[in-house]
């Protein structure tokens, strides 16, 4: 009685007869295990229910809807692969895919490259708080606000265009009205708004490199450049690799910027991205089937690109153990 | 560290062999080349914000005649009062705030519970379910946009904040993963005594684990806050009534109403939406930056 907690009256009986029971502790243990397992399910419960209800079911529905035609009002009709064949033949989807990939191929290398340079520069400083605040400010600001500010700066009489025109002696470019420039404008805003995030991630990575490795290389006579290319960059490569995947995937999900900055999809759909395409089909035209088919295409692209990046990992990524 | 600093001088070109010169310059307040370069780059980074504020204070005549001048002349505050009156900004802030608070609280509870269970409790299927959690992170949320919308309309949650809050409270695989990592980092001894005493898991979780999880919870608060506060696509699809709008949504609707007319007004609206967040960031910058570095990911 004395040792058992009041909250477990069922145990009390066993306890009392413990004089005749050779394995009371084991029994107690087994009972606890059982209840413990139940707690496991209770603890993961809310997230599992949420996952099933709000992710897995919609995900399955998305796969199903991709094979149907539905406007949300009239009856749903099965159309087999028609949505996919229609989508894959649709010049608008082609444009969306090309724009999305182009955007990622411009923003990811430039954005991460700049971030590495800035992070290496910042690592040398003792006080870097001010710079981190300056670089990170765009990250905390909503993409909508950011896109609105840049929209005004990109006008042909806006400060960005006008300054460039003055420096290079050209007529002010109309970034958002010119189909050739609109996507570059989106890329500039994307790079600018995610730079700070990559900088602090790389900075944290650089600070984790043990000083003894750097020291050893220095004693061996390594200069700044070879320290950078032979030590810092290789040791940072797992983080760079990870950031590349994250940046690529998030770039493939660009929506806010094109929606606000280039007002829907830019001149002649020049900035139409896949997510904008999904949104436009689903909520602009209420073609839920084709929209779901486009969503499935986005999913497949995401998976393929991630797989390619993981394949490339073997070649380029070094872990500290190999290098040390 | 001292050796590091000695070597540093090699980097900025020109000053190679003379660390004393650099120190002498620093002593009279002239920063090194690196500082100057970074400062210029940093100011260039925040220039759009400076320009936003400057523009928001310009009157229409100045905007039309001399769109390139930086300083407002005369300083015009009416853009702010006009923008504030034109759309329900206060309401939008309130909406964003309470949606964020509820989403964060829910995420803290459900994600730390799940993270603890995955890290420390042995139950059948634990590993498999955890793998499903990790795998779902590969699914872009936009892929499920249409069915999610249809589900919400079935539940009668379209044009209701419930559609934003409840899923945010209950689905966040990344948060679960993060909390699991934080629990794994805690020493097992911490809870061992309690386990041997037969204390229930809930008690262990509530009075032993949770108090020790504060740094992790802090990280979670910040990344959840950023992603919820800035989220745009889902509110855009799910909300119809302007009085339910969140800040980014209201701001977006503002451009479509007034964008082509007066961009001083639009920049005032952007300032109203942005400045409080920037101030909050400057105040909490250390924590925010550390959280971002620790989570290794944006909240997005």
Coordinates of C-alpha atoms in Angstrom, one line a residue:
Chain A
X1 CA 0.0 0.0 0.0
X2 CA 2.6 2.4 1.0
X3 CA 4.6 2.4 -2.1
X4 CA 1.9 2.3 -4.7
X5 CA 0.5 5.6 -6.0
X6 CA -3.1 6.4 -5.3
X7 CA -3.8 6.8 -9.0
X8 CA -3.6 3.1 -9.6
X9 CA -6.1 1.3 -7.5
X10 CA -6.1 -1.7 -9.7
X11 CA -2.6 -2.5 -8.8
X12 CA -3.3 -2.4 -5.1
X13 CA -4.7 -6.0 -5.0
X14 CA -1.7 -7.5 -6.7
X15 CA 0.4 -5.6 -4.3
X16 CA -1.4 -7.0 -1.3
X17 CA -0.9 -10.6 -2.5
X18 CA 2.7 -9.9 -3.4
X19 CA 3.8 -12.2 -0.5
X20 CA 2.6 -15.2 -2.6
X21 CA 3.6 -13.8 -6.0
X22 CA 7.1 -14.6 -7.1
X23 CA 7.1 -11.9 -9.9
X24 CA 5.3 -8.9 -8.6
X25 CA 7.8 -6.4 -10.1
X26 CA 7.6 -8.1 -13.5
X27 CA 3.8 -8.0 -13.5
X28 CA 3.9 -4.4 -12.5
X29 CA 6.4 -3.8 -15.3
X30 CA 4.2 -5.6 -17.9
X31 CA 1.1 -3.6 -16.9
X32 CA 3.1 -0.3 -17.1
X33 CA 4.4 -1.3 -20.6
X34 CA 0.9 -1.9 -21.8
X35 CA -0.3 1.5 -20.6
X36 CA 2.8 3.1 -21.8
X37 CA 2.2 1.8 -25.3
X38 CA -1.3 3.3 -25.1
X39 CA 0.2 6.6 -24.1
X40 CA 2.4 6.4 -27.2
X41 CA -0.7 6.4 -29.4
X42 CA -2.4 9.1 -27.4
X43 CA 0.6 11.3 -27.7
X44 CA 0.9 11.0 -31.5
X45 CA -2.9 11.0 -31.8
X46 CA -3.6 14.7 -32.7
X47 CA -0.8 14.9 -35.2
X48 CA -1.7 11.5 -36.8
X49 CA -5.4 12.5 -37.0
X50 CA -4.4 15.8 -38.5
X51 CA -2.0 14.1 -40.9
X52 CA -4.7 11.6 -42.1
X53 CA -7.5 14.1 -42.3
X54 CA -5.7 17.2 -43.7
X55 CA -2.8 15.7 -45.7
X56 CA -3.2 12.0 -46.6
X57 CA -6.9 12.1 -47.5
X58 CA -6.6 15.3 -49.6
X59 CA -3.5 13.8 -51.1
X60 CA -5.3 10.6 -52.1
X61 CA -8.3 12.7 -53.3
X62 CA -5.9 14.7 -55.4
X63 CA -4.6 11.5 -57.1
X64 CA -8.2 10.5 -57.7
X65 CA -9.5 13.8 -58.9
X66 CA -6.7 13.9 -61.4
X67 CA -8.6 11.2 -63.3
X68 CA -12.0 13.0 -63.1
X69 CA -13.7 16.0 -64.4
X70 CA -15.5 18.0 -61.8
X71 CA -16.5 21.7 -61.3
X72 CA -17.6 21.1 -57.8
X73 CA -21.3 21.5 -58.7
X74 CA -22.4 19.0 -61.3
X75 CA -21.7 15.2 -61.2
X76 CA -18.2 14.0 -61.2
X77 CA -17.3 12.1 -64.4
X78 CA -14.3 9.8 -64.9
X79 CA -12.1 10.7 -67.7
X80 CA -9.1 8.3 -67.3
X81 CA -5.8 9.8 -68.3
X82 CA -7.5 12.6 -70.3
X83 CA -6.5 15.3 -67.8
X84 CA -2.9 14.3 -68.0
X85 CA -2.8 14.0 -71.8
X86 CA -4.6 17.4 -72.0
X87 CA -2.3 19.0 -69.5
X88 CA 0.9 17.6 -71.1
X89 CA -0.3 18.9 -74.5
X90 CA -1.2 22.3 -73.0
X91 CA 1.2 25.1 -74.0
X92 CA 0.2 26.9 -70.7
X93 CA 1.5 24.0 -68.7
X94 CA 4.7 23.8 -70.8
X95 CA 5.2 27.5 -70.1
X96 CA 4.6 27.0 -66.4
X97 CA 7.0 24.2 -66.2
X98 CA 9.7 26.0 -68.1
X99 CA 9.2 29.2 -66.1
X100 CA 9.3 27.3 -62.8
X101 CA 12.5 25.4 -63.7
X102 CA 14.1 28.5 -65.2
X103 CA 13.3 30.4 -62.0
X104 CA 14.8 27.7 -59.8
X105 CA 17.9 27.4 -62.1
X106 CA 18.5 31.1 -61.8
X107 CA 17.7 31.7 -58.2
X108 CA 19.2 28.7 -56.5
X109 CA 22.8 28.9 -57.7
X110 CA 23.0 32.7 -57.5
X111 CA 21.2 32.9 -54.2
X112 CA 23.2 30.1 -52.5
X113 CA 26.5 31.4 -54.0
X114 CA 25.9 34.9 -52.7
X115 CA 24.9 33.4 -49.3
X116 CA 28.2 31.4 -49.1
X117 CA 30.3 34.5 -49.9
X118 CA 28.4 36.6 -47.3
X119 CA 28.5 33.9 -44.7
X120 CA 32.3 33.5 -45.1
X121 CA 32.8 37.2 -44.9
X122 CA 30.6 37.5 -41.8
X123 CA 32.4 34.6 -40.1
X124 CA 35.5 36.7 -39.9
X125 CA 33.9 39.5 -38.0
X126 CA 33.6 39.7 -34.2
X127 CA 30.4 41.7 -34.3
X128 CA 28.0 40.9 -37.1
X129 CA 24.6 41.5 -35.5
X130 CA 23.9 44.7 -37.6
X131 CA 24.7 42.9 -40.8
X132 CA 22.5 39.9 -39.9
X133 CA 19.6 42.2 -39.2
X134 CA 20.1 44.0 -42.5
X135 CA 20.3 40.8 -44.5
X136 CA 17.6 39.0 -42.6
X137 CA 14.9 41.7 -42.7
X138 CA 13.4 40.6 -46.0
X139 CA 13.1 37.1 -44.7
X140 CA 10.7 38.0 -41.9
X141 CA 8.6 40.3 -44.1
X142 CA 5.6 38.7 -45.9
X143 CA 6.2 38.0 -49.6
X144 CA 3.1 40.0 -50.4
X145 CA 4.5 43.2 -48.9
X146 CA 7.9 42.5 -50.4
X147 CA 6.4 42.0 -53.9
X148 CA 4.4 45.2 -53.6
X149 CA 7.5 47.2 -52.8
X150 CA 9.4 45.8 -55.7
X151 CA 6.5 46.2 -58.0
X152 CA 6.8 50.0 -57.5
X153 CA 10.6 49.9 -57.8
X154 CA 10.4 47.9 -61.1
X155 CA 8.1 50.4 -62.8
X156 CA 9.9 52.0 -65.7
X157 CA 9.8 55.3 -63.9
X158 CA 10.6 53.5 -60.6
X159 CA 13.9 53.9 -58.9
X160 CA 15.4 50.5 -59.8
X161 CA 14.8 50.8 -63.5
X162 CA 15.7 54.5 -63.6
X163 CA 18.9 54.0 -61.8
X164 CA 20.0 51.2 -64.1
X165 CA 19.1 53.3 -67.0
X166 CA 21.2 56.2 -65.7
X167 CA 24.2 54.0 -65.0
X168 CA 24.2 52.1 -68.3
X169 CA 22.8 55.0 -70.4
X170 CA 19.9 53.0 -71.7
X171 CA 16.1 53.6 -71.8
X172 CA 14.6 52.5 -68.5
X173 CA 13.7 48.8 -68.8
X174 CA 10.0 48.0 -68.2
X175 CA 10.7 44.9 -66.0
X176 CA 7.2 43.9 -65.3
X177 CA 5.8 44.7 -68.7
X178 CA 8.4 43.0 -70.8
X179 CA 7.9 39.2 -71.1
X180 CA 11.7 38.7 -71.3
X181 CA 12.4 40.7 -68.1
X182 CA 9.5 39.7 -65.9
X183 CA 10.8 36.3 -64.9
X184 CA 14.2 37.9 -64.1
X185 CA 12.4 40.4 -61.9
X186 CA 10.7 37.6 -60.0
X187 CA 14.1 35.9 -59.7
X188 CA 15.7 39.1 -58.3
X189 CA 13.0 39.4 -55.7
X190 CA 13.2 35.7 -54.8
X191 CA 17.0 35.9 -54.3
X192 CA 16.7 39.0 -52.3
X193 CA 14.0 37.7 -50.0
X194 CA 15.7 34.4 -49.2
X195 CA 19.3 35.5 -49.0
X196 CA 19.3 36.2 -45.3
X197 CA 18.0 32.8 -44.4
X198 CA 20.7 31.0 -46.4
X199 CA 23.3 33.3 -44.9
X200 CA 22.5 32.4 -41.3
X201 CA 22.3 28.7 -42.1
X202 CA 25.7 28.7 -43.7
X203 CA 27.1 30.9 -41.0
X204 CA 26.0 28.4 -38.4
X205 CA 27.6 25.7 -40.5
X206 CA 30.9 27.5 -40.8
X207 CA 31.0 28.1 -37.1
X208 CA 30.5 24.4 -36.5
X209 CA 33.7 23.6 -38.4
X210 CA 36.2 22.7 -35.7
X211 CA 39.0 25.4 -35.5
X212 CA 41.6 22.6 -35.1
X213 CA 41.1 21.5 -38.7
X214 CA 41.5 25.1 -40.0
X215 CA 44.5 25.5 -37.7
X216 CA 46.1 22.3 -38.9
X217 CA 45.7 23.4 -42.5
X218 CA 47.2 26.8 -41.7
X219 CA 50.2 25.2 -40.2
X220 CA 50.6 23.2 -43.4
X221 CA 50.8 26.5 -45.2
X222 CA 47.3 26.7 -46.7
X223 CA 46.4 30.2 -47.8
X224 CA 43.0 31.8 -47.5
X225 CA 41.8 30.6 -50.9
X226 CA 42.9 27.0 -50.4
X227 CA 41.4 27.1 -46.9
X228 CA 38.2 28.1 -48.5
X229 CA 38.1 25.6 -51.4
X230 CA 39.8 22.7 -49.7
X231 CA 38.4 23.0 -46.1
X232 CA 35.5 25.3 -45.6
X233 CA 33.6 24.6 -48.8
X234 CA 33.9 20.8 -48.6
X235 CA 33.0 20.8 -44.9
X236 CA 30.0 23.0 -45.6
X237 CA 28.9 20.9 -48.5
X238 CA 26.4 18.8 -46.6
X239 CA 24.6 22.0 -45.5
X240 CA 24.9 23.5 -49.0
X241 CA 23.5 20.3 -50.4
X242 CA 20.6 20.3 -48.0
X243 CA 19.9 24.0 -48.7
X244 CA 20.0 23.3 -52.4
X245 CA 17.2 20.8 -52.1
X246 CA 15.1 23.1 -49.8
X247 CA 15.7 26.1 -52.0
X248 CA 14.9 24.2 -55.2
X249 CA 11.7 22.8 -53.8
X250 CA 10.6 26.1 -52.4
X251 CA 11.5 27.8 -55.6
X252 CA 9.3 25.3 -57.5
X253 CA 6.4 26.4 -55.2
X254 CA 6.7 30.1 -56.1
X255 CA 3.3 31.7 -56.1
X256 CA 3.0 34.8 -53.9
X257 CA 5.7 36.7 -55.9
X258 CA 4.2 36.1 -59.3
X259 CA 0.7 36.6 -58.1
X260 CA 1.4 40.1 -56.6
X261 CA 4.6 41.3 -58.4
X262 CA 3.6 40.5 -61.9
X263 CA -0.2 40.7 -61.3
X264 CA -1.2 37.1 -61.9
X265 CA 1.2 35.6 -64.4
X266 CA 2.9 38.6 -66.0
X267 CA 2.7 39.7 -69.6
X268 CA 1.9 36.9 -71.9
X269 CA 2.1 34.4 -69.0
X270 CA 5.8 35.1 -68.8
X271 CA 5.9 34.4 -65.1
X272 CA 3.3 31.7 -64.9
X273 CA 4.6 29.1 -62.5
X274 CA 3.2 25.6 -61.9
X275 CA 1.6 26.6 -58.6
X276 CA 0.0 29.6 -60.3
X277 CA -1.2 27.2 -63.0
X278 CA -2.7 24.9 -60.4
X279 CA -4.4 27.8 -58.7
X280 CA -5.6 29.3 -61.9
X281 CA -7.2 26.0 -63.1
X282 CA -8.7 25.2 -59.8
X283 CA -9.9 28.6 -58.5
X284 CA -9.9 30.7 -61.6
X285 CA -11.7 28.3 -63.8
X286 CA -13.1 25.7 -61.4
X287 CA -11.6 22.8 -63.4
X288 CA -10.7 20.7 -60.4
X289 CA -9.7 17.6 -62.5
X290 CA -7.1 19.3 -64.7
X291 CA -5.9 21.3 -61.7
X292 CA -5.3 18.1 -59.7
X293 CA -3.5 16.6 -62.7
X294 CA -1.2 19.6 -62.8
X295 CA -0.6 19.1 -59.1
X296 CA 0.4 15.5 -59.6
X297 CA 2.8 16.6 -62.3
X298 CA 4.3 19.1 -59.8
X299 CA 4.6 16.3 -57.3
X300 CA 6.4 14.0 -59.7
X301 CA 8.7 16.8 -60.7
X302 CA 9.6 17.5 -57.1
X303 CA 10.3 13.9 -56.5
X304 CA 12.4 13.5 -59.6
X305 CA 14.5 16.6 -58.9
X306 CA 15.1 15.5 -55.3
X307 CA 16.2 12.1 -56.5
X308 CA 18.6 13.7 -59.0
X309 CA 20.0 15.9 -56.2
X310 CA 20.4 12.9 -53.9
X311 CA 22.2 11.2 -56.8
X312 CA 24.5 14.1 -57.1
X313 CA 25.2 14.2 -53.4
X314 CA 27.5 11.2 -53.6
X315 CA 29.8 13.2 -55.9
X316 CA 30.0 16.5 -54.2
X317 CA 29.1 16.2 -50.6
X318 CA 31.9 15.5 -48.1
X319 CA 31.3 14.8 -44.5
X320 CA 33.8 15.8 -41.8
X321 CA 35.0 12.3 -41.2
X322 CA 36.3 11.9 -44.8
X323 CA 38.1 15.2 -44.7
X324 CA 39.7 15.1 -41.3
Chain B
X1 CA 40.8 33.1 -32.0
X2 CA 43.8 35.4 -31.7
X3 CA 45.6 33.6 -34.5
X4 CA 42.5 33.9 -36.6
X5 CA 42.5 37.6 -36.2
X6 CA 46.1 37.9 -37.2
X7 CA 45.5 36.0 -40.4
X8 CA 42.4 38.1 -41.2
X9 CA 44.5 41.0 -42.5
X10 CA 45.6 38.9 -45.4
X11 CA 42.2 39.1 -46.9
X12 CA 41.4 42.7 -47.8
X13 CA 43.8 43.4 -50.7
X14 CA 46.5 46.0 -50.1
X15 CA 46.9 45.9 -46.4
X16 CA 48.6 42.5 -46.4
X17 CA 51.7 43.0 -44.2
X18 CA 50.4 45.8 -42.0
X19 CA 48.0 44.8 -39.3
X20 CA 48.9 47.9 -37.3
X21 CA 47.7 50.2 -40.0
X22 CA 44.4 48.6 -40.0
X23 CA 44.2 48.7 -36.2
X24 CA 45.1 52.4 -36.3
X25 CA 42.4 53.1 -38.8
X26 CA 39.9 51.1 -36.7
X27 CA 40.9 53.1 -33.7
X28 CA 39.9 56.4 -35.3
X29 CA 36.6 54.9 -36.5
X30 CA 37.4 53.9 -40.0
X31 CA 36.2 50.4 -40.5
X32 CA 38.1 47.8 -42.6
X33 CA 37.3 47.1 -46.3
X34 CA 35.3 44.1 -45.3
X35 CA 33.1 46.2 -43.1
X36 CA 32.6 48.8 -45.7
X37 CA 31.7 46.2 -48.4
X38 CA 29.3 44.5 -46.0
X39 CA 27.7 47.7 -44.9
X40 CA 27.1 48.8 -48.5
X41 CA 25.6 45.4 -49.3
X42 CA 23.5 45.5 -46.1
X43 CA 22.1 48.9 -46.9
X44 CA 21.4 47.8 -50.4
X45 CA 19.4 44.9 -48.9
X46 CA 17.2 47.1 -46.8
X47 CA 17.0 49.8 -49.4
X48 CA 13.5 48.6 -50.6
X49 CA 12.2 49.1 -47.1
X50 CA 13.8 52.6 -46.8
X51 CA 12.3 53.4 -50.2
X52 CA 8.9 52.1 -49.1
X53 CA 8.9 54.4 -46.1
X54 CA 10.2 57.4 -48.1
X55 CA 7.6 56.9 -50.8
X56 CA 4.8 56.4 -48.3
X57 CA 5.5 59.9 -47.1
X58 CA 5.3 61.6 -50.5
X59 CA 2.3 63.4 -51.8
X60 CA 0.8 62.7 -55.2
X61 CA 2.2 65.8 -56.9
X62 CA 5.8 64.8 -55.9
X63 CA 5.2 61.2 -57.1
X64 CA 4.0 62.4 -60.5
X65 CA 6.6 65.2 -61.1
X66 CA 9.7 63.7 -59.6
X67 CA 9.3 60.0 -59.0
X68 CA 13.0 59.5 -58.4
X69 CA 13.6 61.9 -55.6
X70 CA 14.2 60.0 -52.3
X71 CA 13.2 62.5 -49.7
X72 CA 9.6 63.4 -49.3
X73 CA 8.8 67.0 -50.0
X74 CA 6.6 68.0 -48.4
X75 CA 6.2 65.2 -45.8
X76 CA 2.7 63.9 -46.3
X77 CA 1.2 61.8 -43.6
X78 CA -2.2 61.6 -45.2
X79 CA -1.2 58.4 -47.1
X80 CA -1.1 56.6 -43.8
X81 CA -4.5 57.9 -42.5
X82 CA -6.1 57.3 -45.9
X83 CA -4.8 53.7 -46.2
X84 CA -5.8 53.0 -42.6
X85 CA -9.3 54.3 -43.3
X86 CA -9.7 52.6 -46.7
X87 CA -9.4 49.0 -45.4
X88 CA -9.8 47.3 -42.0
X89 CA -6.1 47.0 -41.1
X90 CA -6.7 46.8 -37.3
X91 CA -9.1 43.9 -37.9
X92 CA -6.6 42.2 -40.2
X93 CA -3.8 42.5 -37.5
X94 CA -6.2 41.1 -34.9
X95 CA -7.1 38.2 -37.3
X96 CA -3.5 37.4 -38.1
X97 CA -2.5 37.7 -34.4
X98 CA -5.1 35.3 -33.0
X99 CA -4.8 32.9 -35.9
X100 CA -1.0 32.8 -35.2
X101 CA -1.4 32.5 -31.5
X102 CA -3.8 29.6 -31.7
X103 CA -1.9 27.8 -34.4
X104 CA 1.3 28.2 -32.4
X105 CA -0.2 27.0 -29.1
X106 CA -1.7 24.0 -30.8
X107 CA 1.5 23.1 -32.6
X108 CA 3.5 23.4 -29.4
X109 CA 1.3 20.9 -27.6
X110 CA 0.6 18.4 -30.4
X111 CA 4.1 18.5 -31.9
X112 CA 6.0 18.2 -28.6
X113 CA 3.7 15.3 -27.5
X114 CA 4.3 13.5 -30.8
X115 CA 8.0 14.3 -30.7
X116 CA 8.3 12.9 -27.2
X117 CA 6.4 9.7 -28.1
X118 CA 8.5 9.1 -31.2
X119 CA 11.7 9.7 -29.3
X120 CA 11.1 7.8 -26.1
X121 CA 8.0 5.6 -26.0
X122 CA 8.1 2.1 -27.4
X123 CA 4.9 1.2 -29.2
X124 CA 4.0 -0.8 -32.3
X125 CA 4.2 1.0 -35.6
X126 CA 6.1 3.9 -34.1
X127 CA 8.9 3.7 -36.7
X128 CA 6.6 3.2 -39.6
X129 CA 4.4 6.1 -38.6
X130 CA 7.4 8.3 -38.2
X131 CA 8.6 7.4 -41.7
X132 CA 5.2 8.4 -43.0
X133 CA 5.6 11.7 -41.2
X134 CA 8.9 12.3 -42.8
X135 CA 7.7 11.2 -46.2
X136 CA 4.7 13.6 -46.2
X137 CA 7.1 16.5 -46.0
X138 CA 8.0 15.7 -49.6
X139 CA 4.4 16.5 -50.6
X140 CA 4.2 20.2 -51.5
X141 CA 1.1 21.6 -49.8
X142 CA 0.0 23.1 -53.1
X143 CA -0.5 19.6 -54.5
X144 CA -3.3 19.0 -52.0
X145 CA -4.7 22.5 -52.4
X146 CA -7.9 21.7 -54.4
X147 CA -9.0 18.6 -52.4
X148 CA -8.1 20.5 -49.2
X149 CA -10.4 23.3 -50.3
X150 CA -13.1 20.8 -51.2
X151 CA -12.8 19.1 -47.8
X152 CA -13.0 22.5 -46.0
X153 CA -16.1 23.3 -48.0
X154 CA -17.6 19.9 -47.0
X155 CA -16.9 20.8 -43.4
X156 CA -18.5 24.2 -43.8
X157 CA -15.2 25.9 -43.0
X158 CA -14.8 28.0 -46.1
X159 CA -14.7 31.7 -45.2
X160 CA -13.9 30.7 -41.6
X161 CA -10.7 31.0 -39.6
X162 CA -11.2 27.4 -38.5
X163 CA -9.9 26.3 -41.9
X164 CA -6.6 28.0 -41.2
X165 CA -6.3 27.3 -37.5
X166 CA -7.3 23.7 -37.0
X167 CA -5.1 22.1 -39.7
X168 CA -2.2 24.3 -38.6
X169 CA -2.6 23.0 -35.0
X170 CA -2.7 19.4 -36.0
X171 CA -0.4 19.1 -39.0
X172 CA 3.2 20.0 -38.8
X173 CA 5.5 17.0 -39.6
X174 CA 8.5 19.3 -39.5
X175 CA 7.7 20.5 -36.0
X176 CA 7.2 16.9 -34.9
X177 CA 10.6 16.0 -36.3
X178 CA 12.2 19.0 -34.7
X179 CA 10.7 18.3 -31.3
X180 CA 11.8 14.7 -31.5
X181 CA 15.4 15.9 -32.1
X182 CA 15.2 18.1 -29.1
X183 CA 13.8 15.3 -26.9
X184 CA 16.5 12.9 -28.1
X185 CA 19.1 15.5 -27.0
X186 CA 17.8 15.4 -23.4
X187 CA 19.6 13.0 -21.1
X188 CA 17.6 9.8 -20.6
X189 CA 18.5 9.9 -16.8
X190 CA 16.2 12.9 -16.6
X191 CA 13.1 10.7 -16.8
X192 CA 14.4 7.4 -15.8
X193 CA 13.7 7.8 -12.1
X194 CA 10.1 8.8 -12.9
X195 CA 9.7 5.9 -15.3
X196 CA 10.9 3.4 -12.6
X197 CA 8.6 4.9 -10.1
X198 CA 5.8 4.1 -12.5
X199 CA 4.7 7.7 -13.1
X200 CA 2.3 8.0 -16.0
X201 CA 3.7 9.2 -19.3
X202 CA 1.5 12.3 -19.1
X203 CA 3.1 13.3 -15.8
X204 CA 6.6 12.7 -17.1
X205 CA 5.8 14.6 -20.2
X206 CA 4.2 17.5 -18.4
X207 CA 6.4 17.9 -15.4
X208 CA 9.8 16.5 -16.6
X209 CA 10.1 16.8 -20.4
X210 CA 8.2 19.9 -21.2
X211 CA 10.1 22.2 -18.8
X212 CA 13.3 21.0 -20.3
X213 CA 12.1 21.5 -23.8
X214 CA 11.8 25.2 -23.5
X215 CA 14.6 26.0 -26.0
X216 CA 13.0 23.7 -28.6
X217 CA 9.6 25.2 -28.0
X218 CA 11.1 28.7 -28.5
X219 CA 12.5 27.6 -31.9
X220 CA 9.1 26.2 -32.8
X221 CA 7.2 29.4 -31.7
X222 CA 9.4 31.4 -34.0
X223 CA 9.4 29.3 -37.1
X224 CA 5.6 28.6 -36.8
X225 CA 4.9 32.3 -36.2
X226 CA 6.8 33.3 -39.4
X227 CA 5.2 30.7 -41.6
X228 CA 1.7 31.4 -40.3
X229 CA 2.0 35.1 -40.3
X230 CA 3.3 35.3 -43.9
X231 CA 1.1 32.5 -45.4
X232 CA -0.8 33.8 -48.4
X233 CA -2.0 31.1 -50.8
X234 CA -4.2 29.2 -48.4
X235 CA -5.9 32.2 -46.8
X236 CA -6.4 33.6 -50.4
X237 CA -8.3 30.4 -51.4
X238 CA -10.1 29.8 -48.1
X239 CA -11.3 33.3 -47.1
X240 CA -13.8 35.5 -48.9
X241 CA -15.0 38.2 -46.5
X242 CA -12.6 41.2 -46.1
X243 CA -13.3 41.4 -42.4
X244 CA -11.8 37.9 -42.0
X245 CA -8.6 38.7 -44.0
X246 CA -5.2 38.3 -42.6
X247 CA -2.6 41.0 -43.1
X248 CA -1.0 39.7 -46.3
X249 CA -4.4 39.1 -47.8
X250 CA -5.7 42.5 -47.0
X251 CA -2.6 44.1 -48.3
X252 CA -2.9 42.1 -51.6
X253 CA -6.5 43.2 -51.9
X254 CA -5.4 46.8 -51.3
X255 CA -3.2 46.8 -54.4
X256 CA -5.9 45.5 -56.6
X257 CA -8.1 48.3 -55.4
X258 CA -5.7 51.2 -55.3
X259 CA -2.5 50.0 -57.0
X260 CA -2.7 51.8 -60.3
X261 CA -3.8 55.1 -58.8
X262 CA -1.5 56.3 -56.0
X263 CA 1.5 54.3 -55.1
X264 CA 2.3 56.5 -52.1
X265 CA -0.9 55.1 -50.7
X266 CA 0.2 51.5 -51.6
X267 CA 3.5 52.0 -49.9
X268 CA 1.8 53.4 -46.8
X269 CA -0.3 50.2 -46.7
X270 CA 2.9 48.2 -47.1
X271 CA 4.5 50.1 -44.3
X272 CA 1.5 49.5 -42.0
X273 CA 1.8 45.8 -42.8
X274 CA 5.6 45.6 -42.5
X275 CA 6.9 48.0 -40.0
X276 CA 5.5 46.3 -36.8
X277 CA 7.0 43.0 -38.0
X278 CA 10.4 44.6 -38.7
X279 CA 10.4 46.2 -35.2
X280 CA 9.5 42.9 -33.6
X281 CA 12.3 41.3 -35.6
X282 CA 14.9 43.8 -34.5
X283 CA 13.8 43.4 -30.8
X284 CA 13.9 39.6 -31.0
X285 CA 16.6 39.2 -33.6
X286 CA 19.0 37.1 -31.6
X287 CA 16.4 34.5 -30.8
X288 CA 14.9 34.6 -34.3
X289 CA 18.3 34.1 -36.0
X290 CA 19.3 31.4 -33.6
X291 CA 16.0 29.5 -34.2
X292 CA 16.4 29.7 -37.9
X293 CA 20.0 28.5 -37.7
X294 CA 18.9 25.7 -35.3
X295 CA 16.0 24.5 -37.4
X296 CA 18.1 24.7 -40.6
X297 CA 15.0 25.6 -42.5
X298 CA 12.6 28.4 -43.1
X299 CA 9.2 28.1 -41.6
X300 CA 7.9 27.8 -45.1

